[in-house]
Amino acid sequence: MVNVEEIRDYAANLLGKGEVKSVLGFRRGSASAFAEPCTITDVGEAASLVWDPTCLNNLTLYLVKDHKQQAAAKTPDNRPVGIVAKGCDSRAIGVLLQENYFKREDVVVIGVSCEGTGVVDPRKLSAKLKGRTASRVSFYGADGINVRVYGEETETVIPAQEVLADRCLECRAAIPTLNDIVFGEAVGAREFDEPFHAAKAAESLSADERWATWEHHFDRCLRCFACRAVCPMCYCPECVVDSTTFVVTLGTSAEEKANRIRWCERSANTSESAVYHLTRAIHLAGRCIDCGECERVCPVNIPLRLLNTKLEKEAFEMFEYQAGHDIEQASLLSSFRDEDPNSFIR
Amino acid sequence: MEKILNQEKLREWVDMLDDCEVYAPAFADSVWNYARVEAGTDIDLSHTNTIGSVKEFVFPQREVFFRFEKKDGVPVLTATLPDPKPTVVFGVRPCDGRGMPRNDTVFNKEFEDPYYWARRDKLTLVGLACNQPHSPNCFCQSVGGSPHSEDGLDILMTDLGDRFHVKGITVKGVEAMERGRDAFGAVRDGDQAETEKVHDTSRSHPQRPLGNLDAIPEAIRESFDSPLWADMAQHCIGCGICTFLCPTCHCFDINDEVISPTTGEGERVRTWDNCQFPDFTMHTSGHNPRADLGSRLRQRVSHKFLYFVENHKTQQCTGCGRCITECPVGIDIVAVLERVSQS
Ligand code: SF4
Ligand code: SF4
Ligand code: SF4
Ligand code: SF4
């Protein structure tokens, strides 16, 4: 079991020695049983760091945010940032490094191994509790999750496998391979579930059945764009769904305004939402590291992970490529090998 | 009008509303949301707060204002004013009910919005009092409401275990009850007392406190330039969850969606917009007065607890707690107000 005190001490030490400007981690939130992200900048705050199965967020997002802020700042603070990272989060950092988004020395990776567990999937928990809210969630030995339901006296132990996130069940590397230190025991592949099993199951359905599923989901999409906003790989300065850089000058004609390209309309209907989701999925092909954040944040529980793991599976089967596993490797989209299959080029 | 409805008679009442579209909460895809009630299916009123709010029935996420096309070179417009069937929504929590009079004000104050009112006039809200707040983030009482508030509802039902106490509040509500005829029974000795007891117990559950509600507008005004906003929004991801799910957020965008450039065919559409999105206040010049997340968080909070109070003498928040529970990074409007008040 990871000892949170060790993480706190390590973070305090980094800050004390001035080796990092801040440490990204988790603290208890006021809003729910789930931990919330925090950025600590002084030694004293390190005591508020927590580590448990509710540390869901992929904090790598905030490295991207910081990078953008520093790039825009008049007097940037380019000292490294410390980050508490699970295996999947460290792979996100890996992809950003492969893509030269920032440099290795910009980040100090405080790795935590998921050992025998992983993080809870709030959707599975919600289904179990029929929408009621958990007021406390903690590890219960190696195979259990202890849950207290809001408004109830007693706690319930749920077998971990029933509420762990799918990605944790399928995880092939529960230890952050990219790290400066790791807390917890080194655990690699776990065999709770076969990798890509949801994608494989979906493939066995007919095209009509698959479309019916996605039509149901796209139809429910609110287009709040949380799935994009939370993704550390969605770092484009302007996304196709926004229109922040269409600058109108005195010379811009009504025609130009009317005809400016809009890839995707604002309307949250099936066709526009399908365009949004398929565009996003394709932009993540060979880049998504399966942190499951897009799916986690979706307020209406659209199973977005399925779209992304399908492409992850393609990348794995066709090119033996796993995003973020090896930072020395060139990114999938920027590399070519003679033995790459080209059966799809006709 | 006050009546008693046995649990098993609920279905009978719903069936008698057969010329209306009936909606009730349903648990699907791991969330409670309003869904159309098909004839002959049961209604499950064990719901927590629904993920979407009743504002969607009067202010849908997509509203077509009119259609346009070119015929023989001449633009032709076709009106698309909605003409919905009478609609009855069951299981509306009192906090959502309280959102409605606030929305009515917005869509009526300076200009009567015909799209909103075409739907609103045909809508009957059947509330369900909360026997206890179902989330630690409920704070209806801290903003002047209660778990059995009647504000904005046409009917208020209270769950008494084997039966409901049903109270008709408005003319629309009483009519809907009259349509149920024999499904209802008379209120007998003890029913009233039991209903009050349920209400009292529910009110006694602790909720998130807001301190001195009247002092909040001034506190927000004073902290307009405070660095606190940037600090509190540090982990905000600028998604729109907090406002899209809010029963009272009502900002919108209007666009022409061209279906065919050759025939000039298309629709003018109103869609929800969101003060947390980067292009919300984007000027055509390229300047964005609310370019950072801190100023956007300030806007959301100020709109609800300062500007709305100034303009309409009430908060634009009913304490449903959705923006807190559903925020993916734990931004908590109650904690925000606390910090602003203390600064
Ligand atoms: S988070 Fe969910 S509702 Fe929001 S845009 Fe993404 S898929 Fe749609
Ligand atoms: S805020 Fe109040 S009325 Fe709303 S759901 Fe919670 S307890 Fe019920
Ligand atoms: S406060 Fe939360 S829900 Fe709202 S925009 Fe920020 S991250 Fe999204
Ligand atoms: S601001 Fe938040 S708590 Fe208040 S009504 Fe809106 S969603 Fe509910």
XYZ file of C-alpha atoms and ligand atoms in Angstrom:
721
model
C 0.000 0.000 0.000
C 1.299 3.436 -0.870
C 2.158 5.425 2.223
C 0.840 8.936 1.713
C 3.259 10.328 4.300
C 6.125 9.449 1.988
C 4.534 11.381 -0.862
C 3.990 14.367 1.439
C 7.587 14.300 2.653
C 8.960 14.005 -0.831
C 6.825 16.919 -2.077
C 7.767 19.052 0.933
C 11.408 18.309 0.314
C 11.224 19.254 -3.373
C 9.531 22.548 -2.493
C 11.856 23.188 0.447
C 14.938 22.805 -1.694
C 13.413 24.970 -4.401
C 13.744 22.199 -6.981
C 10.216 22.794 -8.233
C 7.984 25.854 -8.307
C 4.911 23.830 -7.385
C 3.636 20.309 -6.883
C 0.465 19.052 -8.499
C -1.345 16.544 -6.351
C -4.642 15.632 -4.744
C -6.349 16.949 -1.650
C -9.683 16.280 0.050
C -12.305 18.429 -1.568
C -15.301 20.164 -0.050
C -17.608 19.005 -2.823
C -17.703 15.220 -2.671
C -16.084 12.039 -1.505
C -13.719 12.258 -4.452
C -10.368 13.957 -4.141
C -9.749 17.182 -6.039
C -6.646 18.434 -7.793
C -4.437 20.907 -5.973
C -1.329 22.905 -6.744
C 0.851 23.425 -3.711
C 3.580 25.991 -3.608
C 4.795 25.903 -0.057
C 6.153 23.249 2.210
C 3.380 23.524 4.774
C 0.702 22.652 2.243
C 2.280 19.270 1.501
C 0.507 17.871 4.554
C -2.825 18.263 2.758
C -1.890 15.822 -0.019
C -3.949 12.634 -0.140
C -3.738 9.357 -2.002
C -6.675 6.932 -2.308
C -8.956 5.324 -4.946
C -10.727 8.666 -5.436
C -7.667 10.375 -6.915
C -9.196 10.152 -10.350
C -7.904 13.171 -12.233
C -5.091 13.025 -14.704
C -3.076 15.962 -13.380
C -0.967 16.112 -16.529
C -3.635 18.477 -17.822
C -2.300 21.109 -15.442
C 1.217 20.748 -16.815
C -0.245 21.703 -20.169
C -2.138 24.586 -18.589
C 0.993 25.825 -16.844
C 2.986 25.547 -20.048
C 0.416 27.683 -21.871
C 0.366 30.234 -19.061
C 4.148 30.537 -18.977
C 4.252 30.920 -22.748
C 1.868 33.860 -22.480
C 3.484 35.434 -19.400
C 5.701 38.507 -19.625
C 8.025 37.097 -16.964
C 7.643 33.348 -17.230
C 8.609 31.096 -14.339
C 10.273 28.193 -16.055
C 11.205 26.186 -13.000
C 10.037 22.563 -13.139
C 6.694 21.418 -11.787
C 6.332 18.348 -9.591
C 3.438 16.064 -10.306
C 1.884 13.093 -8.523
C 1.337 10.612 -11.333
C -0.306 7.217 -11.671
C 0.824 4.867 -14.435
C -1.659 6.277 -16.961
C -0.843 9.882 -16.013
C 2.850 9.248 -16.549
C 2.069 7.936 -20.021
C 0.296 11.211 -20.732
C 3.486 13.025 -19.793
C 5.289 10.572 -22.066
C 3.186 11.521 -25.086
C 3.728 15.221 -24.427
C 7.469 14.609 -24.280
C 7.407 12.583 -27.501
C 5.568 15.455 -29.123
C 8.101 17.928 -27.723
C 5.362 19.811 -25.943
C 7.758 20.403 -23.063
C 11.069 18.958 -21.940
C 11.896 16.198 -19.496
C 13.646 18.639 -17.170
C 10.468 20.736 -16.927
C 8.768 18.084 -14.832
C 9.526 16.029 -11.722
C 7.395 12.897 -11.795
C 6.376 11.649 -8.351
C 5.104 8.250 -9.407
C 2.550 6.232 -7.489
C 2.024 2.603 -8.331
C -1.553 1.392 -8.415
C -0.352 -1.953 -7.082
C -3.314 -4.299 -6.671
C -5.937 -1.629 -7.075
C -6.587 1.404 -9.188
C -9.167 4.157 -9.089
C -12.909 3.980 -8.747
C -15.200 4.573 -11.704
C -17.810 7.041 -10.426
C -20.257 5.800 -13.042
C -20.085 2.218 -11.821
C -20.446 3.462 -8.279
C -23.390 5.607 -9.275
C -25.069 2.633 -10.953
C -24.529 0.564 -7.808
C -25.964 3.288 -5.596
C -28.707 4.176 -8.081
C -27.626 7.765 -8.266
C -27.130 8.333 -4.553
C -23.939 10.029 -3.464
C -21.042 8.413 -1.680
C -19.815 10.457 1.250
C -16.656 8.409 1.725
C -14.707 6.023 -0.469
C -11.534 4.255 0.628
C -9.438 1.157 0.027
C -10.500 -1.913 1.975
C -7.597 -4.299 1.823
C -6.337 -5.339 -1.574
C -9.614 -6.342 -3.184
C -12.248 -4.165 -1.677
C -13.511 -0.615 -1.762
C -15.231 0.740 1.290
C -18.131 3.087 0.587
C -20.296 5.166 2.851
C -23.469 6.433 1.228
C -24.682 9.936 2.012
C -27.527 9.804 4.521
C -26.769 6.251 5.662
C -25.156 5.105 8.866
C -23.229 2.057 7.786
C -20.438 1.528 5.307
C -20.583 -1.062 2.564
C -17.641 -3.001 1.205
C -17.821 -3.531 -2.522
C -15.429 -5.926 -4.287
C -12.915 -3.656 -6.019
C -13.412 -5.309 -9.388
C -17.041 -4.214 -9.437
C -16.315 -0.510 -9.144
C -12.786 -0.024 -10.459
C -12.427 1.914 -13.676
C -12.301 -0.307 -16.768
C -8.905 1.028 -17.676
C -7.578 -0.089 -14.299
C -8.989 -3.569 -14.851
C -7.280 -3.758 -18.224
C -4.117 -1.921 -17.270
C -0.912 -3.365 -18.690
C 1.470 -1.165 -16.718
C 0.219 -0.069 -13.333
C 3.535 1.486 -12.487
C 4.622 4.864 -13.847
C 7.513 3.831 -16.069
C 8.412 7.454 -16.593
C 9.316 8.711 -13.129
C 11.806 10.373 -10.853
C 10.672 8.268 -7.920
C 7.935 5.690 -7.383
C 5.923 5.050 -4.250
C 4.262 1.679 -3.838
C 5.267 -1.675 -5.200
C 6.197 -2.178 -8.815
C 3.279 -3.898 -10.517
C 3.149 -4.279 -14.256
C 0.364 -6.006 -16.122
C -2.712 -7.000 -14.162
C -5.083 -9.622 -15.400
C -8.444 -8.557 -14.096
C -9.689 -8.103 -17.632
C -8.421 -8.660 -21.138
C -7.175 -5.459 -22.820
C -9.538 -3.878 -25.359
C -12.332 -6.274 -24.454
C -15.029 -3.601 -24.757
C -13.744 -2.590 -28.187
C -13.628 -6.222 -29.253
C -17.169 -6.795 -28.052
C -18.322 -3.742 -29.964
C -16.628 -4.983 -33.127
C -18.675 -8.144 -33.038
C -21.864 -6.118 -33.442
C -23.300 -5.223 -36.837
C -22.790 -1.750 -38.253
C -26.466 -0.999 -37.662
C -26.252 -2.041 -34.052
C -23.152 0.045 -33.526
C -24.728 3.071 -35.103
C -27.852 2.652 -33.003
C -25.664 2.712 -29.895
C -23.801 5.820 -30.923
C -26.891 7.559 -32.186
C -28.370 7.103 -28.715
C -25.240 8.562 -27.138
C -24.569 11.422 -29.561
C -28.177 12.391 -29.201
C -27.700 12.796 -25.450
C -24.479 14.800 -25.694
C -24.791 18.274 -24.171
C -21.743 19.592 -25.969
C -20.368 20.979 -22.751
C -16.959 19.972 -24.132
C -15.792 18.782 -20.732
C -14.407 15.693 -22.460
C -12.150 17.908 -24.520
C -11.347 20.394 -21.781
C -10.112 17.676 -19.447
C -7.907 15.869 -21.961
C -4.172 16.613 -21.642
C -3.738 15.719 -25.320
C -6.314 18.289 -26.459
C -3.863 21.163 -26.273
C -4.542 22.938 -29.587
C -4.657 26.699 -29.026
C -7.899 26.724 -30.957
C -10.194 23.764 -31.225
C -12.335 23.217 -34.323
C -15.431 23.599 -32.205
C -14.549 27.089 -30.971
C -14.181 30.173 -33.043
C -11.931 32.328 -30.957
C -9.548 33.470 -33.645
C -11.844 34.620 -36.420
C -10.832 38.240 -36.330
C -13.086 40.770 -37.973
C -11.489 43.899 -39.337
C -12.952 46.892 -41.156
C -12.276 45.030 -44.379
C -14.098 41.820 -43.448
C -17.149 41.500 -45.663
C -20.524 40.166 -44.641
C -19.882 37.325 -47.078
C -16.658 36.374 -45.319
C -18.351 36.472 -41.948
C -21.192 34.305 -43.167
C -18.905 31.884 -44.951
C -16.242 31.458 -42.307
C -15.626 27.796 -41.860
C -17.539 26.187 -39.084
C -16.566 22.564 -38.879
C -19.270 21.823 -36.452
C -22.390 23.794 -35.579
C -23.322 24.754 -32.043
C -26.464 22.658 -32.187
C -26.344 19.708 -29.859
C -27.966 17.288 -32.260
C -26.923 13.858 -33.411
C -25.110 14.866 -36.573
C -23.156 17.811 -35.151
C -22.235 15.912 -32.014
C -21.083 12.978 -34.135
C -18.808 15.348 -36.058
C -17.400 16.677 -32.814
C -16.742 13.259 -31.305
C -15.327 11.659 -34.415
C -13.026 14.626 -34.992
C -11.798 14.398 -31.441
C -11.334 10.642 -31.589
C -9.290 10.854 -34.802
C -7.142 13.640 -33.350
C -6.310 11.267 -30.514
C -5.458 8.233 -32.588
C -2.090 6.935 -31.422
C -1.996 9.650 -28.740
C -4.707 8.682 -26.280
C -3.171 6.949 -23.273
C -6.480 5.760 -21.856
C -6.643 7.810 -18.688
C -10.426 7.697 -19.069
C -10.819 11.336 -18.083
C -13.114 12.194 -20.998
C -15.471 9.462 -19.982
C -15.251 10.232 -16.281
C -16.197 13.900 -16.600
C -19.121 13.386 -18.963
C -22.169 14.485 -16.975
C -24.468 12.210 -18.964
C -22.140 9.215 -18.979
C -21.394 8.780 -22.636
C -18.934 5.862 -22.964
C -16.301 7.865 -24.831
C -13.515 5.534 -23.846
C -14.865 3.013 -26.312
C -14.174 5.327 -29.236
C -10.629 5.987 -28.092
C -9.707 2.428 -27.159
C -10.893 1.254 -30.560
C -8.246 3.484 -32.130
C -5.731 2.500 -29.475
C -6.387 -1.110 -30.406
C -5.841 -0.320 -34.101
C -2.538 1.374 -33.307
C -1.486 -1.601 -31.203
C -2.478 -4.280 -33.672
C -1.304 -2.578 -36.837
C 1.816 -0.807 -35.641
C 2.604 -2.461 -32.295
C 2.366 1.051 -30.925
C 1.324 1.981 -27.399
C 1.047 5.683 -26.762
C 3.261 7.079 -24.046
C 5.022 3.819 -23.180
C 8.396 4.766 -24.595
C 9.478 8.376 -24.839
C 12.473 7.517 -27.007
C 10.134 6.251 -29.678
C 8.907 8.653 -32.359
C 5.185 9.360 -32.157
C 2.988 7.135 -34.282
C 1.872 9.849 -36.643
C 5.370 11.164 -37.252
C 7.074 7.840 -37.914
C 7.268 5.262 -40.651
C 8.755 1.811 -40.763
C 9.220 -0.349 -43.830
C 7.281 -3.137 -42.251
C 4.254 -0.950 -41.462
C 1.167 -2.482 -43.021
C -0.257 -0.393 -45.794
C -3.202 -2.581 -46.647
C -5.548 0.331 -46.110
C -3.916 2.435 -48.830
C -5.709 1.697 -52.041
C -56.839 21.273 -3.151
C -55.300 18.545 -1.007
C -55.704 14.831 -1.621
C -54.188 11.493 -0.777
C -52.903 9.215 -3.502
C -52.013 5.631 -2.694
C -48.665 4.629 -4.179
C -50.259 2.065 -6.465
C -52.749 4.632 -7.781
C -50.036 6.862 -9.209
C -50.102 4.902 -12.440
C -53.869 5.316 -12.669
C -53.541 9.092 -12.403
C -50.812 9.213 -15.026
C -52.921 7.128 -17.398
C -55.727 9.642 -17.112
C -53.426 12.376 -18.374
C -53.396 10.634 -21.735
C -53.773 13.759 -23.841
C -50.559 15.145 -22.332
C -46.940 14.289 -22.763
C -45.849 12.929 -19.412
C -42.267 12.943 -18.219
C -40.740 11.523 -15.058
C -37.250 10.787 -13.790
C -35.731 7.529 -15.000
C -32.401 5.950 -14.133
C -30.592 5.162 -17.385
C -26.944 5.261 -18.406
C -26.119 5.563 -14.693
C -27.889 8.902 -14.276
C -31.326 10.080 -13.299
C -32.829 12.173 -16.032
C -36.311 13.087 -17.195
C -37.674 10.647 -19.727
C -40.963 10.303 -21.542
C -43.360 8.035 -19.673
C -44.755 5.452 -22.049
C -48.308 4.267 -21.495
C -48.491 1.381 -19.073
C -44.986 1.677 -17.636
C -44.272 2.398 -14.010
C -42.875 5.597 -12.611
C -40.045 5.333 -10.104
C -39.943 8.346 -7.822
C -36.993 7.207 -5.718
C -34.786 9.598 -7.662
C -32.119 11.937 -6.444
C -31.838 15.240 -8.267
C -32.011 14.635 -12.016
C -28.893 15.493 -13.981
C -30.742 17.805 -16.374
C -33.163 20.329 -14.912
C -36.727 21.259 -15.872
C -35.467 24.361 -17.654
C -34.975 22.034 -20.633
C -38.751 21.843 -21.079
C -39.086 25.575 -21.609
C -35.651 26.480 -22.870
C -34.449 23.518 -24.916
C -30.805 23.334 -25.809
C -31.711 23.876 -29.460
C -34.615 26.048 -30.580
C -35.278 26.821 -34.241
C -36.498 30.424 -34.608
C -37.388 30.160 -38.278
C -36.377 28.413 -41.469
C -35.081 30.220 -44.518
C -34.520 29.352 -48.132
C -34.294 31.055 -51.482
C -37.144 30.485 -53.916
C -36.651 31.978 -57.380
C -34.010 34.215 -55.933
C -36.317 35.513 -53.219
C -35.645 34.735 -49.575
C -38.550 32.958 -47.917
C -38.906 32.695 -44.156
C -41.060 30.107 -42.408
C -42.075 30.621 -38.787
C -41.427 27.750 -36.393
C -43.147 28.865 -33.218
C -43.521 25.724 -31.097
C -46.971 24.339 -30.437
C -46.334 21.561 -27.927
C -48.870 19.246 -26.439
C -49.689 19.990 -22.819
C -46.797 18.519 -20.853
C -46.747 17.249 -17.292
C -43.467 16.613 -15.519
C -43.457 14.414 -12.433
C -40.901 14.279 -9.680
C -39.634 17.846 -9.919
C -37.481 18.608 -6.894
C -38.376 21.861 -5.109
C -35.047 23.489 -5.981
C -35.785 23.003 -9.673
C -39.297 24.307 -9.116
C -37.825 27.470 -7.638
C -35.765 27.896 -10.773
C -38.879 28.430 -12.860
C -40.111 31.806 -11.537
C -36.557 33.048 -11.990
C -36.487 31.882 -15.591
C -39.952 33.362 -16.146
C -38.606 36.735 -15.077
C -35.693 36.526 -17.479
C -37.866 35.572 -20.429
C -40.510 38.152 -19.627
C -38.917 41.200 -18.076
C -38.015 43.337 -21.043
C -39.261 41.167 -23.812
C -41.730 38.339 -23.803
C -39.994 35.437 -25.425
C -42.678 33.688 -27.510
C -40.715 30.447 -27.823
C -40.262 30.144 -24.093
C -43.858 31.011 -23.303
C -45.344 28.731 -25.949
C -43.805 25.877 -23.977
C -44.190 27.359 -20.521
C -47.932 27.958 -20.797
C -48.520 24.281 -21.524
C -46.234 22.957 -18.801
C -47.411 21.552 -15.485
C -44.816 20.799 -12.843
C -45.614 18.108 -10.320
C -43.124 18.545 -7.517
C -41.906 15.954 -5.075
C -40.726 17.153 -1.665
C -37.397 15.744 -0.526
C -37.811 13.617 2.593
C -34.189 14.315 3.167
C -31.632 16.145 1.053
C -30.112 13.461 -1.158
C -26.734 15.018 -1.588
C -24.270 16.619 0.795
C -24.205 19.499 -1.686
C -27.874 20.474 -1.323
C -28.271 23.972 0.094
C -31.806 25.014 -0.828
C -32.470 26.344 2.682
C -29.413 28.549 2.610
C -30.840 30.427 -0.386
C -34.322 30.871 1.035
C -35.926 27.675 -0.227
C -36.790 24.436 1.471
C -37.023 20.733 0.632
C -40.786 21.200 0.334
C -40.930 24.637 -1.243
C -43.992 25.186 -3.448
C -42.466 28.075 -5.338
C -42.771 27.532 -9.086
C -44.581 24.206 -8.767
C -48.151 23.485 -9.819
C -48.510 20.518 -7.511
C -46.454 19.366 -4.535
C -46.416 15.691 -3.637
C -45.030 14.445 -0.333
C -44.037 10.818 0.025
C -45.651 9.316 3.150
C -44.391 5.806 2.563
C -47.419 3.910 1.275
C -49.177 7.022 -0.024
C -48.570 10.534 -1.247
C -49.986 13.741 0.122
C -50.805 15.734 -3.026
C -51.427 19.452 -2.946
C -52.681 21.431 -5.927
C -51.052 24.855 -5.864
C -52.013 26.568 -9.119
C -55.073 26.384 -11.350
C -53.112 24.193 -13.775
C -52.165 21.912 -10.926
C -55.695 21.588 -9.587
C -56.923 20.795 -13.100
C -54.347 18.045 -13.498
C -55.512 16.578 -10.186
C -59.143 16.784 -11.175
C -58.352 14.745 -14.241
C -57.151 11.994 -11.913
C -60.613 11.823 -10.305
C -61.099 8.531 -8.463
C -57.412 7.790 -8.180
C -57.332 10.200 -5.256
C -58.750 9.793 -1.812
C -59.672 12.357 0.808
C -57.162 13.650 3.308
C -57.968 11.928 6.579
C -57.163 12.616 10.207
C -53.468 12.418 10.767
C -52.427 12.796 7.110
C -51.844 16.491 7.540
C -49.833 16.022 10.701
C -47.781 13.289 9.074
C -47.026 15.479 6.075
C -45.871 18.282 8.328
C -43.710 15.879 10.264
C -42.011 14.701 7.072
C -41.406 18.317 6.106
C -40.025 19.211 9.524
C -37.669 16.251 9.579
C -36.419 17.097 6.147
C -35.717 20.701 7.137
C -33.791 19.563 10.178
C -31.125 17.802 8.102
C -27.973 19.858 8.013
C -27.261 21.645 4.727
C -24.309 23.642 3.501
C -24.587 27.051 5.219
C -24.078 30.329 3.370
C -23.711 32.642 6.344
C -25.277 36.033 5.852
C -26.995 35.856 2.469
C -27.710 39.591 2.432
C -24.056 40.474 2.833
C -22.920 38.413 -0.147
C -23.610 40.934 -2.958
C -21.479 43.557 -1.249
C -18.711 41.050 -0.587
C -18.636 40.084 -4.251
C -18.651 43.706 -5.347
C -15.723 44.494 -3.111
C -13.663 41.560 -4.280
C -14.108 42.256 -7.976
C -10.397 42.850 -8.499
C -9.246 40.293 -5.942
C -6.606 37.701 -6.925
C -8.860 35.227 -5.139
C -10.797 34.518 -8.322
C -7.764 33.339 -10.230
C -6.734 31.259 -7.256
C -10.135 29.612 -6.894
C -10.359 28.942 -10.632
C -6.864 27.481 -10.762
C -8.111 23.993 -11.551
C -11.251 24.954 -13.500
C -11.166 23.399 -16.949
C -13.643 25.837 -18.482
C -16.089 23.130 -19.474
C -19.674 24.177 -19.307
C -20.994 21.552 -16.942
C -21.764 23.939 -14.072
C -23.955 26.188 -16.162
C -25.469 23.727 -18.630
C -26.878 21.686 -15.764
C -27.975 24.667 -13.679
C -31.766 25.099 -13.500
C -31.466 28.873 -13.867
C -28.577 29.507 -16.284
C -30.123 30.773 -19.467
C -27.480 32.319 -21.715
C -27.822 31.552 -25.366
C -26.240 32.035 -28.741
C -27.997 32.562 -32.064
C -26.561 31.185 -35.290
C -27.645 30.612 -38.850
C -27.119 26.998 -39.708
C -26.979 26.669 -43.447
C -28.153 23.284 -44.646
C -27.540 23.930 -48.343
C -25.509 26.847 -49.649
C -26.937 26.371 -53.153
C -30.593 26.697 -52.200
C -29.768 29.049 -49.350
C -31.680 26.725 -47.140
C -31.125 26.762 -43.426
C -32.341 27.574 -39.976
C -31.820 30.332 -37.481
C -31.127 28.500 -34.267
C -30.860 29.439 -30.632
C -28.572 27.165 -28.634
C -27.398 27.231 -25.048
C -24.241 29.205 -24.519
C -22.024 29.269 -21.528
C -20.105 31.965 -19.691
C -17.337 29.433 -19.002
C -16.499 28.983 -22.694
C -13.552 30.974 -24.072
C -15.521 32.482 -26.966
C -18.489 33.591 -24.850
C -17.386 37.207 -24.539
C -15.065 37.172 -27.536
C -15.373 40.405 -29.464
C -15.221 40.375 -33.237
C -12.090 42.513 -32.898
C -10.294 39.592 -31.294
C -10.294 41.172 -27.834
C -11.692 39.037 -25.041
C -12.556 40.919 -21.842
C -12.916 37.647 -19.922
C -9.970 35.774 -21.290
C -9.048 33.897 -18.119
C -10.877 31.336 -16.021
C -10.795 33.491 -12.887
C -12.840 36.234 -14.497
C -15.248 33.637 -15.828
C -15.751 32.052 -12.429
C -16.322 35.559 -11.049
C -18.916 36.169 -13.743
C -20.835 32.989 -12.961
C -20.914 33.703 -9.247
C -21.617 37.419 -9.677
C -24.480 36.800 -12.049
C -26.152 34.525 -9.523
C -25.430 36.342 -6.296
C -24.913 39.984 -7.251
C -26.325 41.100 -10.612
C -29.494 39.036 -10.369
C -30.070 40.296 -6.849
C -29.599 43.889 -8.042
C -31.928 43.444 -10.989
C -34.553 41.087 -9.687
C -34.228 41.185 -5.886
C -33.471 37.500 -5.538
C -30.574 35.077 -5.999
C -30.374 33.243 -9.256
C -29.325 30.066 -7.451
C -31.732 27.642 -5.827
C -29.172 25.503 -4.044
C -29.690 22.346 -6.083
C -25.997 21.601 -5.756
C -25.558 20.298 -9.302
C -22.713 22.622 -10.224
C -20.857 21.358 -7.158
C -21.561 17.667 -7.524
C -20.937 17.533 -11.253
C -17.871 19.752 -11.531
C -15.090 17.403 -12.616
C -12.448 19.221 -10.582
C -14.290 20.025 -7.372
C -15.091 23.724 -7.789
C -17.702 24.430 -5.189
C -19.881 27.541 -5.347
C -20.592 27.406 -1.603
C -16.890 27.292 -0.764
C -16.295 30.105 -3.267
C -18.920 32.309 -1.598
C -17.476 31.488 1.793
C -14.001 32.587 0.762
C -15.263 35.735 -0.928
C -17.302 36.623 2.144
C -14.338 36.147 4.435
C -11.816 38.020 2.332
S -18.500 15.586 -21.672
Fe -20.230 14.321 -22.378
S -21.924 15.761 -22.671
Fe -20.044 16.988 -22.526
S -19.420 17.248 -24.675
Fe -18.335 15.457 -23.899
S -19.642 13.711 -24.435
Fe -20.892 15.556 -24.630
S -31.585 21.245 -2.742
Fe -33.324 20.955 -1.403
S -35.053 20.750 -2.774
Fe -33.234 20.488 -3.987
S -32.855 18.345 -4.050
Fe -31.690 19.099 -2.335
S -33.025 18.928 -0.550
Fe -34.286 18.706 -2.385
S -16.386 25.267 -12.537
Fe -16.180 23.096 -12.943
S -17.943 22.618 -14.199
Fe -17.667 24.825 -14.278
S -16.386 25.269 -16.006
Fe -15.029 25.055 -14.280
S -14.446 22.915 -14.329
Fe -16.252 23.067 -15.598
S -25.647 27.765 -9.282
Fe -25.288 25.588 -8.873
S -26.368 25.173 -6.963
Fe -27.139 27.111 -7.742
S -28.943 26.554 -8.927
Fe -27.214 26.607 -10.364
S -26.437 24.509 -10.435
Fe -27.771 24.669 -8.643
